[in-house]
Structure formats: C-alpha cells, structure tokens
Amino acid sequence: MRLVLASNNRKKLGELQALLVPAGVELMAQGMLGVAEADEPFHTFVENALAKARHAARQVGGAAIADDSGLCVDALGGAPGVYSAHFAELATTEVDREDHRALQDAANNALLLDRLNGVTDRRARFISTLVAVRSADDPEPLVAVGRWFGEILHAPVGSGGFGYDPLMFIPALGRAVAELDAPTKNAHSHRAIAAAQMLTLMREAWHRG
C-alpha cells in the first residue's frame, strides 16, 4: 500500500518508512508529487496532523498519512509544542531546504536553552501524533499518539537525529537522543510508539499487515 507522507522532511520520511514496513506501507513524500505543505493553524498536534493528512490526500486523490510532532517542556507550560519546528525566528536565507532546516534546528535549540537558563525542572517529552486517512473525506481517520519522556540537557551532545535530539536526555537509556543509533531510536522513540499504535489500527480498520 502506498501512502503519501504529508511532509518533506527526509529524515522523518526515513524513520516512518522503517517503522511502517510491517504493514506493507510504502511512503512517498508529498513534495515528490508536487504537493505544497498545508497550513497548520491549530494549537494541538492532532488537529494539525489531520489537516495535513486531508490536504495531501485531497491533492493526490488517495491515501495519506501525517505526523505532527514536537517537544513539550513542563517548565514552559508545554512549549514549544506545535511551534517546535519554528520556535526561534530565523531570517530567510538563500540555502536549500535541508541546510535551512539545520540552521532552524540550531536556532531552536539555542532559544530553548536560553528559556531554561536557571530552571531546575527540565522534564520534557517528545510527542508524535500520526493521522492516516484513506481519502480526503475519510470519516474514520486513524489517530495514534506516542510520548517519549526525558529531560532537557544544559548543552547539546551527540551528532545523530535532528531537531531537539541533541538536548533531549532519556534517563531510561542513559543517553541523549542524538547519541542513539537508528535501530535504538526506532525501537524507543515517540514516533516508534505512535507507529506501533498505527500498525495495530491499520490491521484492525484497514486490514493491512
């Protein structure tokens, strides 16, 4: 089964593709089909994920899946939340998409450390909300949510992953997310938890896998 992924993030595409293999799902990034990114006007992950999935499904005339994910920090009242990807303001630069994403990640991490300067409660969690639809008007979207609990470090470590991975320490693993190899991350992450739920939903509702 082919699903359009309502994202152009190549790293997210790779992670989700590996996680959804058991259901026989093949993901294709929406940009490969000329689909522009959807607006994300809502204040919750589930509403934004549903909007993105329906937008992609409508543009391609088929099934789609969207992941709206981010970091929620207790001491910041849940921020950056749905604004995680663009937490810090970044001037538009003449670089390609992936270079721009790397610059944005660095700016986001720097702002997060600044906001938590002097704060002792550094508990946080990564959230991944997956929504899959068979069509743009599917009345029964599949919704799965994964939460990965950790603590925000005082400085970035590791070179793997993306986003806030260098700052997110997972006590249960004794390492920051950016220090984990891909198999370990894919076995424990918020996206892995959500994907496992999604696989169950696909088997039950879509008879996949």
Short mmCIF file of C-alpha atoms in Angstrom, two decimals:
data_model
loop_
_atom_site.label_atom_id
_atom_site.label_comp_id
_atom_site.label_asym_id
_atom_site.label_seq_id
_atom_site.Cartn_x
_atom_site.Cartn_y
_atom_site.Cartn_z
CA MET A 1 0.00 0.00 0.00
CA ARG A 2 1.33 3.41 -0.94
CA LEU A 3 0.70 6.35 1.38
CA VAL A 4 1.64 9.94 0.71
CA LEU A 5 3.50 11.42 3.67
CA ALA A 6 2.37 14.97 4.33
CA SER A 7 5.92 16.16 4.93
CA ASN A 8 9.08 16.99 3.01
CA ASN A 9 11.41 16.15 5.90
CA ARG A 10 13.69 13.42 4.53
CA LYS A 11 14.78 12.22 7.99
CA LYS A 12 11.18 11.92 9.16
CA LEU A 13 10.37 10.04 5.95
CA GLY A 14 13.18 7.57 6.62
CA GLU A 15 12.14 6.98 10.22
CA LEU A 16 8.47 6.43 9.43
CA GLN A 17 9.19 4.22 6.42
CA ALA A 18 11.27 1.88 8.57
CA LEU A 19 8.58 1.80 11.27
CA LEU A 20 5.66 1.07 8.92
CA VAL A 21 7.31 -1.72 6.91
CA PRO A 22 5.39 -4.44 8.84
CA ALA A 23 2.12 -3.16 7.36
CA GLY A 24 3.50 -3.29 3.84
CA VAL A 25 3.33 0.51 3.60
CA GLU A 26 5.42 2.42 1.09
CA LEU A 27 5.71 6.12 1.87
CA MET A 28 6.22 8.86 -0.68
CA ALA A 29 6.94 12.42 0.40
CA GLN A 30 4.31 14.85 -0.86
CA GLY A 31 6.94 17.09 -2.44
CA MET A 32 7.80 14.31 -4.88
CA LEU A 33 4.25 14.66 -6.19
CA GLY A 34 4.27 18.44 -6.32
CA VAL A 35 2.08 18.85 -3.24
CA ALA A 36 2.70 22.04 -1.28
CA GLU A 37 2.78 21.96 2.50
CA ALA A 38 -0.54 22.55 4.23
CA ASP A 39 -1.34 25.34 6.64
CA GLU A 40 -1.07 24.34 10.31
CA PRO A 41 -3.29 26.90 12.07
CA PHE A 42 -4.28 24.84 15.10
CA HIS A 43 -2.94 24.68 18.65
CA THR A 44 -2.94 20.90 19.01
CA PHE A 45 -0.89 18.19 17.32
CA VAL A 46 -3.91 16.10 16.39
CA GLU A 47 -5.74 18.94 14.63
CA ASN A 48 -2.68 19.91 12.62
CA ALA A 49 -1.91 16.30 11.68
CA LEU A 50 -5.46 15.77 10.47
CA ALA A 51 -5.36 18.98 8.42
CA LYS A 52 -2.08 17.93 6.79
CA ALA A 53 -3.27 14.41 6.04
CA ARG A 54 -6.53 15.59 4.48
CA HIS A 55 -4.70 18.23 2.41
CA ALA A 56 -2.24 15.70 0.98
CA ALA A 57 -4.98 13.14 0.33
CA ARG A 58 -7.07 15.72 -1.50
CA GLN A 59 -4.16 16.82 -3.69
CA VAL A 60 -3.20 13.28 -4.76
CA GLY A 61 -6.65 11.73 -4.75
CA GLY A 62 -5.64 8.89 -2.47
CA ALA A 63 -4.49 7.81 0.97
CA ALA A 64 -2.15 9.90 3.10
CA ILE A 65 -0.51 9.97 6.49
CA ALA A 66 0.74 12.92 8.51
CA ASP A 67 2.92 13.25 11.56
CA ASP A 68 2.63 16.35 13.70
CA SER A 69 5.28 16.16 16.38
CA GLY A 70 7.21 18.32 18.74
CA LEU A 71 8.68 18.90 22.15
CA CYS A 72 6.67 19.81 25.24
CA VAL A 73 8.60 21.16 28.24
CA ASP A 74 6.85 21.18 31.60
CA ALA A 75 8.55 24.33 32.91
CA LEU A 76 7.46 26.21 29.77
CA GLY A 77 3.82 25.25 30.08
CA GLY A 78 4.12 22.72 27.26
CA ALA A 79 6.02 24.99 24.88
CA PRO A 80 7.32 24.91 22.25
CA GLY A 81 4.59 22.37 21.46
CA VAL A 82 3.10 22.66 17.97
CA TYR A 83 5.53 25.50 17.28
CA SER A 84 8.58 23.29 17.89
CA ALA A 85 9.82 23.37 14.29
CA HIS A 86 9.80 27.17 14.18
CA PHE A 87 10.32 28.04 17.84
CA ALA A 88 13.02 30.59 17.04
CA GLU A 89 12.70 33.29 14.40
CA LEU A 90 15.06 32.69 11.53
CA ALA A 91 15.65 35.11 8.69
CA THR A 92 15.08 33.66 5.24
CA THR A 93 18.37 32.66 3.69
CA GLU A 94 19.39 31.57 0.23
CA VAL A 95 20.10 27.95 1.11
CA ASP A 96 18.42 24.69 0.18
CA ARG A 97 15.69 23.12 2.30
CA GLU A 98 17.91 20.78 4.32
CA ASP A 99 20.52 23.46 5.07
CA HIS A 100 17.75 25.81 6.17
CA ARG A 101 16.31 23.08 8.39
CA ALA A 102 19.72 22.60 10.06
CA LEU A 103 20.01 26.33 10.73
CA GLN A 104 16.48 26.37 12.15
CA ASP A 105 17.24 23.41 14.42
CA ALA A 106 20.31 25.16 15.81
CA ALA A 107 18.35 28.35 16.44
CA ASN A 108 15.53 26.44 18.13
CA ASN A 109 17.95 24.63 20.43
CA ALA A 110 19.70 27.85 21.36
CA LEU A 111 16.39 29.54 22.22
CA LEU A 112 15.27 26.58 24.30
CA LEU A 113 18.48 26.67 26.34
CA ASP A 114 18.04 30.39 26.85
CA ARG A 115 14.44 29.96 28.06
CA LEU A 116 15.54 27.27 30.51
CA ASN A 117 18.54 29.16 31.85
CA GLY A 118 18.49 28.77 35.63
CA VAL A 119 15.50 26.42 35.56
CA THR A 120 15.91 23.22 37.59
CA ASP A 121 12.78 21.38 36.42
CA ARG A 122 13.84 20.24 32.96
CA ARG A 123 11.30 17.46 32.43
CA ALA A 124 10.05 17.19 28.86
CA ARG A 125 8.52 14.81 26.37
CA PHE A 126 8.58 14.32 22.64
CA ILE A 127 5.09 13.94 21.14
CA SER A 128 4.25 12.28 17.84
CA THR A 129 0.69 12.28 16.54
CA LEU A 130 0.11 10.20 13.42
CA VAL A 131 -3.08 10.54 11.41
CA ALA A 132 -3.85 8.37 8.40
CA VAL A 133 -6.77 8.75 6.00
CA ARG A 134 -7.89 6.65 3.05
CA SER A 135 -9.19 9.76 1.30
CA ALA A 136 -9.57 13.46 1.96
CA ASP A 137 -13.12 12.91 3.22
CA ASP A 138 -12.45 9.75 5.21
CA PRO A 139 -14.94 9.85 8.13
CA GLU A 140 -12.76 7.50 10.19
CA PRO A 141 -9.19 8.82 10.35
CA LEU A 142 -6.75 6.63 12.22
CA VAL A 143 -5.10 8.52 15.09
CA ALA A 144 -2.10 7.32 17.09
CA VAL A 145 -0.12 9.23 19.74
CA GLY A 146 3.30 8.46 21.14
CA ARG A 147 5.04 10.16 24.09
CA TRP A 148 8.75 9.79 24.92
CA PHE A 149 9.76 11.18 28.30
CA GLY A 150 13.10 12.74 29.14
CA GLU A 151 14.94 15.81 30.42
CA ILE A 152 16.48 18.81 28.68
CA LEU A 153 20.27 18.95 28.95
CA HIS A 154 22.25 22.12 29.61
CA ALA A 155 24.20 21.76 26.35
CA PRO A 156 23.77 19.71 23.16
CA VAL A 157 25.51 16.34 22.82
CA GLY A 158 25.72 13.77 20.04
CA SER A 159 25.60 14.11 16.28
CA GLY A 160 22.66 11.95 15.25
CA GLY A 161 18.99 12.66 14.71
CA PHE A 162 17.54 16.10 14.11
CA GLY A 163 15.54 18.82 15.81
CA TYR A 164 15.89 18.80 19.58
CA ASP A 165 17.58 15.37 19.70
CA PRO A 166 20.94 16.79 20.97
CA LEU A 167 19.21 18.31 24.01
CA MET A 168 16.82 15.52 24.94
CA PHE A 169 18.28 13.11 27.51
CA ILE A 170 16.42 9.82 28.01
CA PRO A 171 17.04 8.56 31.59
CA ALA A 172 15.86 5.04 30.76
CA LEU A 173 18.62 4.76 28.12
CA GLY A 174 21.24 6.91 29.83
CA ARG A 175 21.91 8.88 26.66
CA ALA A 176 20.70 11.84 24.66
CA VAL A 177 18.58 11.03 21.62
CA ALA A 178 21.32 12.35 19.32
CA GLU A 179 23.66 9.72 20.78
CA LEU A 180 21.41 6.82 19.82
CA ASP A 181 21.92 4.75 16.70
CA ALA A 182 18.98 4.48 14.31
CA PRO A 183 17.81 0.99 15.40
CA THR A 184 17.76 2.02 19.08
CA LYS A 185 15.92 5.25 18.35
CA ASN A 186 13.40 3.46 16.14
CA ALA A 187 12.76 0.96 18.92
CA HIS A 188 12.03 3.51 21.66
CA SER A 189 11.06 6.89 20.22
CA HIS A 190 7.77 8.77 20.37
CA ARG A 191 7.42 8.12 16.64
CA ALA A 192 8.05 4.40 17.22
CA ILE A 193 5.35 4.30 19.90
CA ALA A 194 2.88 6.12 17.63
CA ALA A 195 3.81 3.92 14.65
CA ALA A 196 3.21 0.74 16.68
CA GLN A 197 -0.25 2.01 17.56
CA MET A 198 -0.84 2.94 13.92
CA LEU A 199 0.14 -0.55 12.76
CA THR A 200 -2.46 -2.03 15.10
CA LEU A 201 -5.10 0.40 13.82
CA MET A 202 -4.24 -0.37 10.20
CA ARG A 203 -4.56 -4.10 10.84
CA GLU A 204 -7.92 -3.67 12.59
CA ALA A 205 -9.54 -0.98 10.41
CA TRP A 206 -7.74 -1.25 7.07
CA HIS A 207 -6.89 -4.96 7.24
CA ARG A 208 -3.22 -4.21 6.50
CA GLY A 209 -0.32 -6.34 7.73
#
